[in-house]
Structure formats: structure tokens, C-alpha cells
Amino acid sequence: MPAAPLVYETHLHTPLCRHAVGEIGEYAAVAHQRRLRGIIVTCHNPMPGGYDPAVRMAESEFGQYLRLVDEARAQWTGRVDVRLGLECDFFPRHLEFVRRQIASAPFDYILGSVHPHTAEFVAEHWRGDAPSLQRAYFDQLALAAESGLFDCLSHPDVIKSVTVDEWDLRRLLPDIRHALARIAATGTAMELNTSGLDKPPGEMNPGRLILREMRKRGIPVVVGSDAHWPQRVADRFIQAYDLLEKAGYDRVSLFLGRKRQEIRIAEARASLM
């Protein structure tokens, strides 16, 4: 007899972010087909002052986002558990705006993201060379955890795709280890994002070596696909579980009601089979 569904897709988007396709119900239908217990919708949050407007909902669309998730939850009750989340950019000067936004609705899960490709991040941190930008990225990731706003940090080495020609992980390890120690001290989780396989250099975010460093420091891991179209729901989760086990993990985490829950990897894998 198949195991009961346990797994949630923890990272997916909607057309409101202007670079995703498919209604929430279509994502839920794929989740149902793939034996998931639920989905957590985590579209890109509105930001003030014209911050990176081409890839996120406008402030005026925030209420529509909340309604769409609520309607999908009602539509799929008893089949797929649809939950409300948000992917929030960490940018220190907008911290209070994001704090108020998070407090404005009953979110189940808040992802914190540092997006190093944005014009705002580059303007703030570019010092003329890629290594300094990479070090700034990991420092900002730790600051995001230290803000206390986020349950989990999304795609936590995505800077490697932005600066792939000058990505030297061994050189950066001291900075990464320092950032991970700061993150571990906060109790914030970190994401294993399977969409990294579709970007240079062709590995999940984060890669195996950083996962091992995370495991040494007891940092919990949430698996998400970062789905921007329905067929990517739970994409390559089994591969992610294999990678986590090789790094020394035997459990994965997820957040419901902003509280962390753990599932044994063996049980999560069996529930998807």
C-alpha cells in the first residue's frame, strides 16, 4: 500500500510576478498527480520605490494575490492543502516595509531572498570585481537571517549563476563558513532549490560542498523547486533527497503556520513513489 502523502511543494510562483505561467489550481493539480500533500504559494513580494518592478507583483496587486490563494485553498480542500507564503527580497533600506507586509496576512511560510542580479544589489555592492560581489552576497544572506523576518533563505548560493565565469568556491569558503555560522546562530533554515540544475554551473542551490558545511552547523533544509510553471512542481525532489543524504542529512523541514516541521527523508521519498 502506498505511503500517505507527506511532501509539500514549498516554492512556487503565480503570473502576478510577470515571469511565471499557470494558475494556482494548475499547480495544485500537478501536486495531486504527484502525490503531494500540499503546496505553499510563494510569489515575489511587492517592494516600494520602484525596486525591481519587472519580476514581482505591484503593491496594488497584493490583495488580489491573497484572494487567489484563498480561492485555490477552497477549491482544493480535501485533495491538496494550499497554503499562503511569500518570497520576500532582503534589502536593508526596505526592511520595515517588508516587516509590515509580513504582519498583514496569516502567512504559513516566508522565504527570504537575496537577488544579486538586481540593479539595486549591484549598485549597492559592486566594487569592480566579482569576488567582492560574491562576498557581499553571503554577508547579506547572513544579515537576512539575522533580521529575524524569514523562516528560510531561498536558493542560497545563486550568486554562482550571476558570476559563473569567476566562481571559485574554494576561495570563497572562509567567507561562506563565516556566513553559515551566523545563519546557524539564528535558527533560520536554508533552501535546497532544485531549479539550480537549469542554470549555470548546472547544480542545485546550494551545491554539495555548501550543503555539507550547512550540515556541520545543524542548519535545517527545506526542499523547493522554485516552480514558475505547473509541471515543475516537486521537480527532482528525489534527486534532492539523494544529495541531502550524501551531505549527511536524514530529515527535511517545512513550515506551516510559520512553525518548522521535520520529515524523515526516507519517508518523504517513499510518499512520492
mmCIF file of C-alpha atoms in Angstrom:
data_model
loop_
_atom_site.group_PDB
_atom_site.id
_atom_site.type_symbol
_atom_site.label_atom_id
_atom_site.label_comp_id
_atom_site.label_asym_id
_atom_site.label_seq_id
_atom_site.Cartn_x
_atom_site.Cartn_y
_atom_site.Cartn_z
ATOM 1 C CA MET A 1 0.000 0.000 0.000
ATOM 2 C CA PRO A 2 1.472 3.410 -0.946
ATOM 3 C CA ALA A 3 2.625 5.684 1.873
ATOM 4 C CA ALA A 4 0.355 8.606 2.754
ATOM 5 C CA PRO A 5 1.301 11.902 1.075
ATOM 6 C CA LEU A 6 3.683 13.924 3.258
ATOM 7 C CA VAL A 7 5.551 16.291 0.959
ATOM 8 C CA TYR A 8 4.740 19.923 0.158
ATOM 9 C CA GLU A 9 6.000 21.939 -2.764
ATOM 10 C CA THR A 10 7.355 24.885 -0.793
ATOM 11 C CA HIS A 11 8.356 27.354 -3.517
ATOM 12 C CA LEU A 12 6.139 28.285 -6.456
ATOM 13 C CA HIS A 13 5.026 31.409 -8.262
ATOM 14 C CA THR A 14 1.997 32.903 -9.999
ATOM 15 C CA PRO A 15 1.546 35.064 -13.111
ATOM 16 C CA LEU A 16 1.409 38.124 -10.855
ATOM 17 C CA CYS A 17 5.215 38.085 -10.736
ATOM 18 C CA ARG A 18 5.284 38.644 -14.521
ATOM 19 C CA HIS A 19 7.630 35.747 -15.278
ATOM 20 C CA ALA A 20 5.571 32.688 -14.276
ATOM 21 C CA VAL A 21 2.690 30.928 -16.033
ATOM 22 C CA GLY A 22 -0.236 28.844 -14.801
ATOM 23 C CA GLU A 23 -2.963 29.448 -12.248
ATOM 24 C CA ILE A 24 -2.603 28.160 -8.691
ATOM 25 C CA GLY A 25 -5.149 25.414 -9.386
ATOM 26 C CA GLU A 26 -2.926 24.082 -12.176
ATOM 27 C CA TYR A 27 -0.011 23.795 -9.743
ATOM 28 C CA ALA A 28 -2.327 22.048 -7.271
ATOM 29 C CA ALA A 29 -3.434 19.590 -9.976
ATOM 30 C CA VAL A 30 0.172 18.576 -10.659
ATOM 31 C CA ALA A 31 0.791 18.259 -6.919
ATOM 32 C CA HIS A 32 -2.219 15.943 -6.648
ATOM 33 C CA GLN A 33 -0.960 13.860 -9.567
ATOM 34 C CA ARG A 34 2.497 13.566 -7.971
ATOM 35 C CA ARG A 35 1.153 12.509 -4.568
ATOM 36 C CA LEU A 36 1.999 15.676 -2.658
ATOM 37 C CA ARG A 37 0.145 16.601 0.477
ATOM 38 C CA GLY A 38 0.130 20.285 -0.369
ATOM 39 C CA ILE A 39 1.637 23.362 -1.972
ATOM 40 C CA ILE A 40 2.811 26.639 -0.479
ATOM 41 C CA VAL A 41 2.414 29.566 -2.866
ATOM 42 C CA THR A 42 5.396 31.915 -2.547
ATOM 43 C CA CYS A 43 5.176 34.600 -5.195
ATOM 44 C CA HIS A 44 7.613 37.539 -5.224
ATOM 45 C CA ASN A 45 6.538 40.234 -2.783
ATOM 46 C CA PRO A 46 5.715 43.810 -3.770
ATOM 47 C CA MET A 47 8.523 46.224 -2.947
ATOM 48 C CA PRO A 48 8.423 50.017 -2.619
ATOM 49 C CA GLY A 49 10.153 52.771 -4.525
ATOM 50 C CA GLY A 50 10.325 51.072 -7.907
ATOM 51 C CA TYR A 51 12.527 48.238 -6.634
ATOM 52 C CA ASP A 52 12.999 45.614 -9.377
ATOM 53 C CA PRO A 53 9.413 46.051 -10.659
ATOM 54 C CA ALA A 54 9.544 43.783 -13.724
ATOM 55 C CA VAL A 55 9.604 40.500 -11.772
ATOM 56 C CA ARG A 56 7.138 40.977 -8.923
ATOM 57 C CA MET A 57 3.539 41.897 -8.207
ATOM 58 C CA ALA A 58 2.726 45.562 -7.704
ATOM 59 C CA GLU A 59 1.641 46.815 -4.291
ATOM 60 C CA SER A 60 -1.845 47.295 -5.750
ATOM 61 C CA GLU A 61 -1.981 43.560 -6.612
ATOM 62 C CA PHE A 62 -1.166 42.255 -3.139
ATOM 63 C CA GLY A 63 -4.829 41.918 -2.147
ATOM 64 C CA GLN A 64 -5.524 40.038 -5.380
ATOM 65 C CA TYR A 65 -2.696 37.624 -4.529
ATOM 66 C CA LEU A 66 -4.205 36.879 -1.124
ATOM 67 C CA ARG A 67 -7.619 36.275 -2.715
ATOM 68 C CA LEU A 68 -6.219 33.944 -5.386
ATOM 69 C CA VAL A 69 -4.534 31.751 -2.793
ATOM 70 C CA ASP A 70 -7.660 31.710 -0.646
ATOM 71 C CA GLU A 71 -9.836 30.729 -3.628
ATOM 72 C CA ALA A 72 -7.454 27.915 -4.589
ATOM 73 C CA ARG A 73 -7.434 26.685 -0.989
ATOM 74 C CA ALA A 74 -11.218 26.423 -1.014
ATOM 75 C CA GLN A 75 -11.259 24.771 -4.452
ATOM 76 C CA TRP A 76 -8.767 22.058 -3.461
ATOM 77 C CA THR A 77 -9.889 21.361 0.110
ATOM 78 C CA GLY A 78 -9.702 17.652 0.821
ATOM 79 C CA ARG A 79 -7.358 16.950 -2.066
ATOM 80 C CA VAL A 80 -4.374 19.320 -1.898
ATOM 81 C CA ASP A 81 -3.576 21.555 1.072
ATOM 82 C CA VAL A 82 -2.978 25.025 -0.451
ATOM 83 C CA ARG A 83 -1.077 27.378 1.860
ATOM 84 C CA LEU A 84 -0.168 31.067 1.766
ATOM 85 C CA GLY A 85 3.505 32.004 1.579
ATOM 86 C CA LEU A 86 5.622 34.827 0.210
ATOM 87 C CA GLU A 87 9.117 35.200 -1.207
ATOM 88 C CA CYS A 88 10.451 38.476 0.169
ATOM 89 C CA ASP A 89 13.525 40.308 -1.032
ATOM 90 C CA PHE A 90 16.000 41.250 1.671
ATOM 91 C CA PHE A 91 17.159 44.810 1.074
ATOM 92 C CA PRO A 92 18.053 46.611 4.322
ATOM 93 C CA ARG A 93 16.578 50.007 3.496
ATOM 94 C CA HIS A 94 13.164 48.381 2.872
ATOM 95 C CA LEU A 95 13.217 46.168 5.951
ATOM 96 C CA GLU A 96 10.381 47.904 7.806
ATOM 97 C CA PHE A 97 8.171 47.805 4.704
ATOM 98 C CA VAL A 98 8.679 44.034 4.459
ATOM 99 C CA ARG A 99 8.125 43.610 8.205
ATOM 100 C CA ARG A 100 4.719 45.327 7.945
ATOM 101 C CA GLN A 101 3.851 43.325 4.838
ATOM 102 C CA ILE A 102 4.559 40.001 6.547
ATOM 103 C CA ALA A 103 2.429 41.035 9.531
ATOM 104 C CA SER A 104 -0.514 41.989 7.303
ATOM 105 C CA ALA A 105 -1.726 38.450 6.445
ATOM 106 C CA PRO A 106 -1.727 34.946 8.002
ATOM 107 C CA PHE A 107 1.275 33.557 6.147
ATOM 108 C CA ASP A 108 2.349 29.954 6.593
ATOM 109 C CA TYR A 109 5.864 30.406 5.241
ATOM 110 C CA ILE A 110 8.176 33.322 4.491
ATOM 111 C CA LEU A 111 11.155 32.860 2.204
ATOM 112 C CA GLY A 112 13.910 35.452 2.410
ATOM 113 C CA SER A 113 15.819 36.100 -0.801
ATOM 114 C CA VAL A 114 18.945 37.970 -1.761
ATOM 115 C CA HIS A 115 18.806 38.513 -5.518
ATOM 116 C CA PRO A 116 22.286 39.562 -6.658
ATOM 117 C CA HIS A 117 21.245 40.169 -10.267
ATOM 118 C CA THR A 118 19.048 43.173 -9.419
ATOM 119 C CA ALA A 119 20.194 46.659 -10.334
ATOM 120 C CA GLU A 120 19.689 47.658 -6.699
ATOM 121 C CA PHE A 121 22.001 44.950 -5.347
ATOM 122 C CA VAL A 122 24.691 45.689 -7.927
ATOM 123 C CA ALA A 123 24.529 49.450 -7.286
ATOM 124 C CA GLU A 124 24.899 48.839 -3.568
ATOM 125 C CA HIS A 125 27.669 46.224 -3.634
ATOM 126 C CA TRP A 126 29.663 46.302 -6.879
ATOM 127 C CA ARG A 127 33.271 47.247 -6.145
ATOM 128 C CA GLY A 128 34.729 46.476 -9.544
ATOM 129 C CA ASP A 129 35.353 42.744 -9.165
ATOM 130 C CA ALA A 130 33.232 39.592 -8.901
ATOM 131 C CA PRO A 131 34.846 38.181 -5.715
ATOM 132 C CA SER A 132 33.856 41.266 -3.710
ATOM 133 C CA LEU A 133 30.291 40.974 -5.032
ATOM 134 C CA GLN A 134 30.245 37.297 -4.021
ATOM 135 C CA ARG A 135 31.463 38.107 -0.509
ATOM 136 C CA ALA A 136 28.839 40.833 -0.203
ATOM 137 C CA TYR A 137 26.166 38.343 -1.250
ATOM 138 C CA PHE A 138 26.966 35.867 1.531
ATOM 139 C CA ASP A 139 27.179 38.690 4.068
ATOM 140 C CA GLN A 140 23.714 39.880 3.000
ATOM 141 C CA LEU A 141 22.412 36.315 3.282
ATOM 142 C CA ALA A 142 23.587 36.212 6.897
ATOM 143 C CA LEU A 143 22.081 39.644 7.566
ATOM 144 C CA ALA A 144 18.777 38.362 6.170
ATOM 145 C CA ALA A 145 18.817 35.536 8.714
ATOM 146 C CA GLU A 146 19.798 37.927 11.492
ATOM 147 C CA SER A 147 16.836 40.179 10.676
ATOM 148 C CA GLY A 148 14.539 37.510 12.147
ATOM 149 C CA LEU A 149 11.948 38.069 9.425
ATOM 150 C CA PHE A 150 12.309 34.878 7.447
ATOM 151 C CA ASP A 151 11.686 31.187 8.024
ATOM 152 C CA CYS A 152 14.115 30.085 5.315
ATOM 153 C CA LEU A 153 16.670 31.565 2.916
ATOM 154 C CA SER A 154 15.960 30.740 -0.715
ATOM 155 C CA HIS A 155 18.458 29.475 -3.362
ATOM 156 C CA PRO A 156 21.350 30.360 -1.039
ATOM 157 C CA ASP A 157 24.259 30.329 -3.457
ATOM 158 C CA VAL A 158 22.502 31.753 -6.524
ATOM 159 C CA ILE A 159 25.332 34.276 -6.874
ATOM 160 C CA LYS A 160 27.289 31.494 -8.619
ATOM 161 C CA SER A 161 24.940 31.735 -11.622
ATOM 162 C CA VAL A 162 25.339 35.512 -11.823
ATOM 163 C CA THR A 163 29.153 35.361 -11.674
ATOM 164 C CA VAL A 164 29.742 31.875 -13.063
ATOM 165 C CA ASP A 165 32.900 32.770 -15.012
ATOM 166 C CA GLU A 166 34.586 33.878 -11.793
ATOM 167 C CA TRP A 167 33.072 31.392 -9.372
ATOM 168 C CA ASP A 168 35.789 29.839 -7.202
ATOM 169 C CA LEU A 169 34.110 28.059 -4.293
ATOM 170 C CA ARG A 170 37.351 27.067 -2.571
ATOM 171 C CA ARG A 171 38.497 30.688 -2.488
ATOM 172 C CA LEU A 172 35.164 31.799 -1.008
ATOM 173 C CA LEU A 173 34.883 29.060 1.613
ATOM 174 C CA PRO A 174 36.157 31.162 4.552
ATOM 175 C CA ASP A 175 33.504 33.822 3.838
ATOM 176 C CA ILE A 176 30.816 31.190 3.302
ATOM 177 C CA ARG A 177 31.687 29.381 6.529
ATOM 178 C CA HIS A 178 31.532 32.654 8.453
ATOM 179 C CA ALA A 179 28.119 33.436 6.938
ATOM 180 C CA LEU A 180 26.823 29.930 7.707
ATOM 181 C CA ALA A 181 27.918 30.225 11.335
ATOM 182 C CA ARG A 182 25.929 33.455 11.627
ATOM 183 C CA ILE A 183 22.897 31.845 9.961
ATOM 184 C CA ALA A 184 23.087 28.767 12.193
ATOM 185 C CA ALA A 185 23.085 31.002 15.281
ATOM 186 C CA THR A 186 19.682 32.410 14.254
ATOM 187 C CA GLY A 187 17.983 29.034 13.694
ATOM 188 C CA THR A 188 16.884 30.091 10.213
ATOM 189 C CA ALA A 189 16.501 27.280 7.689
ATOM 190 C CA MET A 190 18.053 27.253 4.220
ATOM 191 C CA GLU A 191 16.552 26.002 0.984
ATOM 192 C CA LEU A 192 17.787 23.314 -1.382
ATOM 193 C CA ASN A 193 16.406 24.715 -4.638
ATOM 194 C CA THR A 194 16.238 22.213 -7.486
ATOM 195 C CA SER A 195 15.951 24.876 -10.209
ATOM 196 C CA GLY A 196 19.695 25.466 -9.966
ATOM 197 C CA LEU A 197 20.156 22.453 -12.234
ATOM 198 C CA ASP A 198 18.736 24.567 -15.074
ATOM 199 C CA LYS A 199 21.216 27.426 -14.562
ATOM 200 C CA PRO A 200 24.991 27.632 -14.828
ATOM 201 C CA PRO A 201 27.004 25.878 -13.472
ATOM 202 C CA GLY A 202 24.292 23.182 -13.511
ATOM 203 C CA GLU A 203 23.913 22.205 -9.857
ATOM 204 C CA MET A 204 21.266 22.752 -7.232
ATOM 205 C CA ASN A 205 21.320 25.809 -4.983
ATOM 206 C CA PRO A 206 23.327 25.217 -2.897
ATOM 207 C CA GLY A 207 25.798 22.668 -4.179
ATOM 208 C CA ARG A 208 27.101 19.650 -2.295
ATOM 209 C CA LEU A 209 30.058 21.272 -0.563
ATOM 210 C CA ILE A 210 27.958 24.095 0.927
ATOM 211 C CA LEU A 211 25.319 21.541 1.971
ATOM 212 C CA ARG A 212 27.993 19.651 3.898
ATOM 213 C CA GLU A 213 29.045 22.879 5.626
ATOM 214 C CA MET A 214 25.402 23.560 6.490
ATOM 215 C CA ARG A 215 25.017 20.066 7.937
ATOM 216 C CA LYS A 216 28.078 20.529 10.158
ATOM 217 C CA ARG A 217 26.352 23.564 11.675
ATOM 218 C CA GLY A 218 22.948 21.925 12.084
ATOM 219 C CA ILE A 219 21.133 24.209 9.647
ATOM 220 C CA PRO A 220 17.699 22.799 8.675
ATOM 221 C CA VAL A 221 16.936 22.381 4.964
ATOM 222 C CA VAL A 222 13.671 22.911 3.068
ATOM 223 C CA VAL A 223 13.420 21.465 -0.455
ATOM 224 C CA GLY A 224 11.681 23.572 -3.105
ATOM 225 C CA SER A 225 11.571 23.588 -6.885
ATOM 226 C CA ASP A 226 11.025 27.339 -7.427
ATOM 227 C CA ALA A 227 8.309 26.377 -9.906
ATOM 228 C CA HIS A 228 7.396 29.031 -12.456
ATOM 229 C CA TRP A 229 5.147 26.686 -14.434
ATOM 230 C CA PRO A 230 2.958 23.838 -13.156
ATOM 231 C CA GLN A 231 4.957 20.865 -14.464
ATOM 232 C CA ARG A 232 7.899 21.861 -12.268
ATOM 233 C CA VAL A 233 6.020 21.115 -9.037
ATOM 234 C CA ALA A 234 8.235 18.793 -6.933
ATOM 235 C CA ASP A 235 10.649 18.571 -9.852
ATOM 236 C CA ARG A 236 13.703 16.450 -8.983
ATOM 237 C CA PHE A 237 12.811 16.156 -5.306
ATOM 238 C CA ILE A 238 14.098 12.567 -5.215
ATOM 239 C CA GLN A 239 17.427 13.786 -6.592
ATOM 240 C CA ALA A 240 17.450 16.486 -3.917
ATOM 241 C CA TYR A 241 16.861 13.894 -1.191
ATOM 242 C CA ASP A 242 19.762 11.826 -2.531
ATOM 243 C CA LEU A 243 22.016 14.885 -2.441
ATOM 244 C CA LEU A 244 20.976 15.726 1.109
ATOM 245 C CA GLU A 245 21.682 12.203 2.331
ATOM 246 C CA LYS A 246 25.142 12.321 0.789
ATOM 247 C CA ALA A 247 25.733 15.558 2.706
ATOM 248 C CA GLY A 248 24.732 13.842 5.966
ATOM 249 C CA TYR A 249 21.081 14.863 6.359
ATOM 250 C CA ASP A 250 18.388 12.354 7.281
ATOM 251 C CA ARG A 251 15.496 14.845 7.622
ATOM 252 C CA VAL A 252 13.977 17.679 5.622
ATOM 253 C CA SER A 253 11.948 20.553 7.012
ATOM 254 C CA LEU A 254 8.871 22.524 6.010
ATOM 255 C CA PHE A 255 6.955 25.378 7.605
ATOM 256 C CA LEU A 256 3.222 25.502 8.277
ATOM 257 C CA GLY A 257 1.819 28.343 10.338
ATOM 258 C CA ARG A 258 5.409 29.719 10.469
ATOM 259 C CA LYS A 259 6.420 26.684 12.559
ATOM 260 C CA ARG A 260 9.059 24.234 11.385
ATOM 261 C CA GLN A 261 8.181 20.569 10.963
ATOM 262 C CA GLU A 262 10.538 17.713 10.088
ATOM 263 C CA ILE A 263 10.054 14.682 7.854
ATOM 264 C CA ARG A 264 12.498 11.816 7.582
ATOM 265 C CA ILE A 265 13.962 11.771 4.096
ATOM 266 C CA ALA A 266 13.231 8.059 3.739
ATOM 267 C CA GLU A 267 9.554 8.712 4.497
ATOM 268 C CA ALA A 268 9.373 11.719 2.191
ATOM 269 C CA ARG A 269 10.882 9.690 -0.645
ATOM 270 C CA ALA A 270 8.508 6.765 -0.036
ATOM 271 C CA SER A 271 5.464 9.055 -0.058
ATOM 272 C CA LEU A 272 6.333 10.246 -3.572
ATOM 273 C CA MET A 273 6.953 6.789 -5.033
#
